[in-house]
Coordinates of C-alpha atoms in Angstrom, one line a residue:
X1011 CA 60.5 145.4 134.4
X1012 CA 61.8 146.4 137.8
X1013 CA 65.1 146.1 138.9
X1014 CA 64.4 145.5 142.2
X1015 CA 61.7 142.5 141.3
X1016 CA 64.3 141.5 139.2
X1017 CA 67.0 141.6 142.0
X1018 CA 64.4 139.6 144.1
X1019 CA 63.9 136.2 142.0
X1020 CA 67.8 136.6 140.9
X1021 CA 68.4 136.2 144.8
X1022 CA 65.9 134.1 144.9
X1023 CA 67.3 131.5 142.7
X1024 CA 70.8 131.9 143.8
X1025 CA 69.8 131.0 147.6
X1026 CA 67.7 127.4 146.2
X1027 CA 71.2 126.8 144.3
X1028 CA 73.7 127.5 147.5
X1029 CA 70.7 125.2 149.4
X1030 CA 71.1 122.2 146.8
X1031 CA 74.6 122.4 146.8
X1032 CA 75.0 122.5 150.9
X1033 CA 72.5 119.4 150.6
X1034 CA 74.4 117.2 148.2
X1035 CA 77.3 114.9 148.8
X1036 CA 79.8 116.0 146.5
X1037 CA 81.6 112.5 146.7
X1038 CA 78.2 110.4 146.2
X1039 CA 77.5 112.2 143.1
X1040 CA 80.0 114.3 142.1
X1041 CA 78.7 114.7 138.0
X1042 CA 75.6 116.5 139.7
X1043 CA 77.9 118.4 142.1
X1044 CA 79.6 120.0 138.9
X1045 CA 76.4 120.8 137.4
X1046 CA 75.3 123.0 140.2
X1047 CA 78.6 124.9 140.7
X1048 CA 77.7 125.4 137.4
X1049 CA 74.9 126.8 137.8
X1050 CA 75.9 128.9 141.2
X1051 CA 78.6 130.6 138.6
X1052 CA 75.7 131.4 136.4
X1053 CA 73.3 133.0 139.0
X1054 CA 75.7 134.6 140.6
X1055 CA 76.8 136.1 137.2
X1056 CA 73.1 137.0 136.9
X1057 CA 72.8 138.8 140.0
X1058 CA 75.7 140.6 139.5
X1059 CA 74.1 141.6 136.1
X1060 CA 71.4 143.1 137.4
X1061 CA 73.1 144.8 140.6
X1062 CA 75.3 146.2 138.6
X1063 CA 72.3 148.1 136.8
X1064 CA 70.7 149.2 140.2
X1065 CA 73.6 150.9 140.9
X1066 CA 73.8 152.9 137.2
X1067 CA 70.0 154.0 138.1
X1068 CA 70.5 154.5 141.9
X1069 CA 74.1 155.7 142.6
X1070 CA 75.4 156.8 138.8
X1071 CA 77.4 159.8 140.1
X1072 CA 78.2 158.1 143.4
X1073 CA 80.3 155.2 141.6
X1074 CA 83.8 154.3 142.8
X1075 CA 86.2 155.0 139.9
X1076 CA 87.1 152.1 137.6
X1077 CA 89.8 154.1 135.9
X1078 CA 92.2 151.5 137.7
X1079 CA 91.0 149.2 134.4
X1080 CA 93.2 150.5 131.6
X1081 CA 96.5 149.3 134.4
X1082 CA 94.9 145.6 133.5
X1083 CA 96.1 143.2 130.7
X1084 CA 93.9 143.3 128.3
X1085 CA 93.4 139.3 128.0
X1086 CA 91.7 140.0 131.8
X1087 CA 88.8 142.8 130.8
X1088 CA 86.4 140.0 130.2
X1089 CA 82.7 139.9 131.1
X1090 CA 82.8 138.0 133.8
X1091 CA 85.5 139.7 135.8
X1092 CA 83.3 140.5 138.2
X1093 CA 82.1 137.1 138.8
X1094 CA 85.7 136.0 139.2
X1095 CA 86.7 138.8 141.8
X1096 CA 83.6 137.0 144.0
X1097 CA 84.8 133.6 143.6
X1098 CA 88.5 135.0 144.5
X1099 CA 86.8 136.2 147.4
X1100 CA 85.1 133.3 148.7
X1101 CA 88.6 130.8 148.4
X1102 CA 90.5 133.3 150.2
X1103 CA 87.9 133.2 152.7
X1104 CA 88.1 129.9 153.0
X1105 CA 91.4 129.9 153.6
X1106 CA 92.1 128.4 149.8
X1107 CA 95.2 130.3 148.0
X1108 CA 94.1 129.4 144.3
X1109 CA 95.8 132.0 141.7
X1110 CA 97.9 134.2 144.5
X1111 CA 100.6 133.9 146.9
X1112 CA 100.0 132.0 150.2
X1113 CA 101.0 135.7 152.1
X1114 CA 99.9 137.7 149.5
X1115 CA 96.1 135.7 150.1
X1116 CA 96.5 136.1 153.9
X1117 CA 96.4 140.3 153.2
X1118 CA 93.8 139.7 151.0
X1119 CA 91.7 138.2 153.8
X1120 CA 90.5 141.0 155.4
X1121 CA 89.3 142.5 152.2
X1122 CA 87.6 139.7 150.7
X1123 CA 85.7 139.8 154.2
X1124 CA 84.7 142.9 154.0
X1125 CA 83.5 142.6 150.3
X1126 CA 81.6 139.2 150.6
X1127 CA 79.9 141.0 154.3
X1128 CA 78.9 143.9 152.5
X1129 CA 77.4 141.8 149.6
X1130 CA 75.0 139.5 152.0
X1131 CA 74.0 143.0 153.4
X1132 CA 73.0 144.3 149.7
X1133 CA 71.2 141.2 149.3
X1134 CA 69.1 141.7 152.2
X1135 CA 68.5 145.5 151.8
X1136 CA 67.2 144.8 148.3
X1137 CA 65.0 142.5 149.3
X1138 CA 63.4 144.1 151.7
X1139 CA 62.9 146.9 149.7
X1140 CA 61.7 145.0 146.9
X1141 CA 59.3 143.5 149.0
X1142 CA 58.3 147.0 150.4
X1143 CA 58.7 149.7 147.8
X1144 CA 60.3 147.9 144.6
X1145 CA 60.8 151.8 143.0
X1146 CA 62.3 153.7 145.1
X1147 CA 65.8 153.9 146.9
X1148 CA 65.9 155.9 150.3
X1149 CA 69.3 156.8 151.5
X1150 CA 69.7 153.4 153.7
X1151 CA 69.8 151.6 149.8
X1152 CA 71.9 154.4 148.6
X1153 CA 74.8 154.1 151.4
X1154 CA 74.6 149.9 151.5
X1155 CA 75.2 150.2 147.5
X1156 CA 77.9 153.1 147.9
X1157 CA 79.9 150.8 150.5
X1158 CA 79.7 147.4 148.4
X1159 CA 81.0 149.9 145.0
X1160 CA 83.6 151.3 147.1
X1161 CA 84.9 147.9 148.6
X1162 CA 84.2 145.6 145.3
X1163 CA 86.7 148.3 143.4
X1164 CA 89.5 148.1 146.2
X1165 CA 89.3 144.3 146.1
X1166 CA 89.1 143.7 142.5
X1167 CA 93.0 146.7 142.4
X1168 CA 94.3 144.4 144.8
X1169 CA 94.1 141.0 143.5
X1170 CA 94.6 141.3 140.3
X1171 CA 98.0 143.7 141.1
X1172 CA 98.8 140.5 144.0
X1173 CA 98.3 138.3 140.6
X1174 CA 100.1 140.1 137.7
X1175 CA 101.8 142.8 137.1
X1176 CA 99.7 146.2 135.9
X1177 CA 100.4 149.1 134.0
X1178 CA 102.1 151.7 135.5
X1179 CA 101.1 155.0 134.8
X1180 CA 104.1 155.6 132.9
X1181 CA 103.6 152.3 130.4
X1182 CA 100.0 153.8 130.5
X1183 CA 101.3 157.3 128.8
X1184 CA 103.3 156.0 126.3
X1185 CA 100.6 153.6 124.8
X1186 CA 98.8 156.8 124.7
X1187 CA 102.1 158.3 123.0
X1188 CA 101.4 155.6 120.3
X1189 CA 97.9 156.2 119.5
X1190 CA 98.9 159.7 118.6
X1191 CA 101.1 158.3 116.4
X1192 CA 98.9 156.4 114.9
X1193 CA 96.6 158.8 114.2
X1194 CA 99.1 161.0 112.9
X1195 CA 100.0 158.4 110.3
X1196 CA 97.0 158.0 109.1
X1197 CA 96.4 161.7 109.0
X1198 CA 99.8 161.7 106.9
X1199 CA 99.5 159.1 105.0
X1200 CA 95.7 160.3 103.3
X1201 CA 97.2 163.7 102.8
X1202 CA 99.5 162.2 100.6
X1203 CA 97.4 159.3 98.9
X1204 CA 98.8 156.7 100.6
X1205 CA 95.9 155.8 101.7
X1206 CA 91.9 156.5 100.9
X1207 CA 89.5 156.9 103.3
X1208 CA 87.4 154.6 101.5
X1209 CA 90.1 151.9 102.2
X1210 CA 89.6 152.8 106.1
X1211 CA 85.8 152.9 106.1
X1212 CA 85.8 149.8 104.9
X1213 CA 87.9 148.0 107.1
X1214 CA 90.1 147.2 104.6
X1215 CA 92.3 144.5 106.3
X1216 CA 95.3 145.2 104.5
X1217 CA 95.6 148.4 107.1
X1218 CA 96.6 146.1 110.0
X1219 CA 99.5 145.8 108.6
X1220 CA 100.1 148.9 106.4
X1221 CA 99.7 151.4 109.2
X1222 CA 102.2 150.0 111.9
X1223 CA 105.0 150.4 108.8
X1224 CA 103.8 153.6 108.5
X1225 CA 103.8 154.3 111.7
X1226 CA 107.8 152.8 112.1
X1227 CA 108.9 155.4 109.2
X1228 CA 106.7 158.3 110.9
X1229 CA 107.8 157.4 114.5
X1230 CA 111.2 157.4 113.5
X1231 CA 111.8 160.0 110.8
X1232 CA 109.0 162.7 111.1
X1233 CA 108.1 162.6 115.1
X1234 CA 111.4 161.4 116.5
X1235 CA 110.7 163.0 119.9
X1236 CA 107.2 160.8 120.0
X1237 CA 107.3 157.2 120.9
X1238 CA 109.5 155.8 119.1
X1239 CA 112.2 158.6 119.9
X1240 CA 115.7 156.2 120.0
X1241 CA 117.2 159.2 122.5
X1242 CA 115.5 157.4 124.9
X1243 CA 116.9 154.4 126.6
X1244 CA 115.1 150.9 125.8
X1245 CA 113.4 151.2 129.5
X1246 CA 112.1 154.7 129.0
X1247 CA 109.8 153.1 125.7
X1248 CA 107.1 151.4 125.3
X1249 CA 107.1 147.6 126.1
X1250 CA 105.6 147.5 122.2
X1251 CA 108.8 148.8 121.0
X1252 CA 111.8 148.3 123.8
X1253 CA 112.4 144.9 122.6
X1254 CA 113.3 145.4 119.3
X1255 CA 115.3 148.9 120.2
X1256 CA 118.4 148.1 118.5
X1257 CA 116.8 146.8 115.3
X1258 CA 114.5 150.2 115.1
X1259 CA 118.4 152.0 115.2
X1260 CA 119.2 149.9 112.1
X1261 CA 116.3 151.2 109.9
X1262 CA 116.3 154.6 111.1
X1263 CA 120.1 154.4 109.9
X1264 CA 119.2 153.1 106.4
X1265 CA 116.1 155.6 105.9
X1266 CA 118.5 158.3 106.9
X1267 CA 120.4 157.7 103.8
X1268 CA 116.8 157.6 101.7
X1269 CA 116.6 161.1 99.2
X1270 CA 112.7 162.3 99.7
X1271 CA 111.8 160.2 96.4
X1272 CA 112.9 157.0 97.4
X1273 CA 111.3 157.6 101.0
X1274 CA 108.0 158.2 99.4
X1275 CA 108.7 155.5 97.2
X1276 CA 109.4 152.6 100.0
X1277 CA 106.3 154.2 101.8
X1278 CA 103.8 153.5 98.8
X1279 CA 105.4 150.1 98.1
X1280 CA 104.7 149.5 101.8
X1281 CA 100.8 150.0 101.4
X1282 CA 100.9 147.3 98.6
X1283 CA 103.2 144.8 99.5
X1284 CA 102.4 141.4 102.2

């Protein structure tokens, strides 16, 4: 059940996988070749795993700050990000440009260095230790562990901002801006029996799409200095809403001309209809 015995067979089994690949001729057998890189992804993966929990027990309050990860797409917060930032590392170290820019890889370079250096020293720190003393980290651990967080976090900012574009703090605020809005629609909307909280803890899938028309009529009539305020200019909104700016200035025109019945009226009819 230790971490460090597990970091030891992990390593272990990652080295006899790097050793059969460096022994096989790709060309001669290339089906086998695929099942190995295979199975370096997965150990690697694995190792990761399991560093990654060393450092929550060893360095918790020590960690370099992720906070960087809400600037991401969303479709690249996977599980095995991690895994991908390595392999990044090891083609630009080898001097192969796969996903970036041939100049944008050659800044890259030094970093990916420094990463992949730092991790081959972890590796051999923890294994030492494991062999040693497999529950307890002196300082020596501590600092190796602290340097290859620190460098791992700079790495993984710059290659994925080198490969698309992230959030910039400002795109950040007004997604936040519209999960106040949401949550004041809902608020809204049970205080006047649009909705039941019975319907919302039981994931009732109608809500997907009653509470973004909701939210259109709240964002636009009852908080028009939130989100979906039209005295801003398309570029100023959120990249949920810019693109249909001069549509939103059409229905806030026709719900302008709504009395208070009919508005409540087109709001219930919205929570029923398709």
């Amino acid at each position: 059940p230790r971490l460090l015995s597990q970091f030891f067979f992990a390593d272990e089994r990652l080295t006899q996988v790097v050793a059969e690949i460096n022994g096989l001729d790709a060309e001669l057998d290339p089906q086998q070749y695929l099942v190995l890189l295979n199975q370096l992804h997965l150990s690697q993966a694995h190792l990761l795993a399991i560093l990654e929990q060393i450092m929550e027990e060893c360095i918790p309050t020590q960690r370099h700050s992720r906070d960087y990860l809400v600037k991401f797409p969303e479709e690249l917060l996977v599980d095995n990000l991690g895994n991908h930032m390595l392999f990044a590392a090891e083609c630009l170290l080898a001097g192969t440009f796969l996903e970036v820019e041939e100049a944008d890889g050659a800044q890259l370079r030094p970093q990916a260095r420094s990463l992949l250096c730092s991790l081959e020293l972890v590796r051999t720190v923890l294994r030492e230790q494991s062999l040693s003393q497999p529950s307890s980290y002196p300082e020596p651990v501590r600092a190796v562990l602290v340097q290859f967080d620190q460098l791992f976090a700079e790495f993984e900012l710059s290659y994925v901002s080198s490969l698309v574009a992230v959030k910039s703090p400002e795109e950040i605020y007004r997604q936040q801006e519209i999960i106040v809005l949401f949550c004041e629609t809902v608020e809204r909307a049970l205080r006047l029996g649009y909705l039941t909280q019975e319907m919302i803890d039981g994931y009732e899938p109608l809500l997907m799409f009653t509470i973004p028309r909701l939210a259109i009529i709240s964002g636009l009539l009852i908080y028009p200095e939130g989100p979906l305020s039209l005295e801003r200019s398309p570029e100023q909104m959120s990249q949920v809403f810019s693109p249909f700016y001069n549509l939103l200035k059409k229905i806030r025109d026709l719900l302008r001309v709504l009395s208070a019945e009919e508005l409540c009226l087109l709001e219930r009819s919205l929570c029923t209809a398709e």
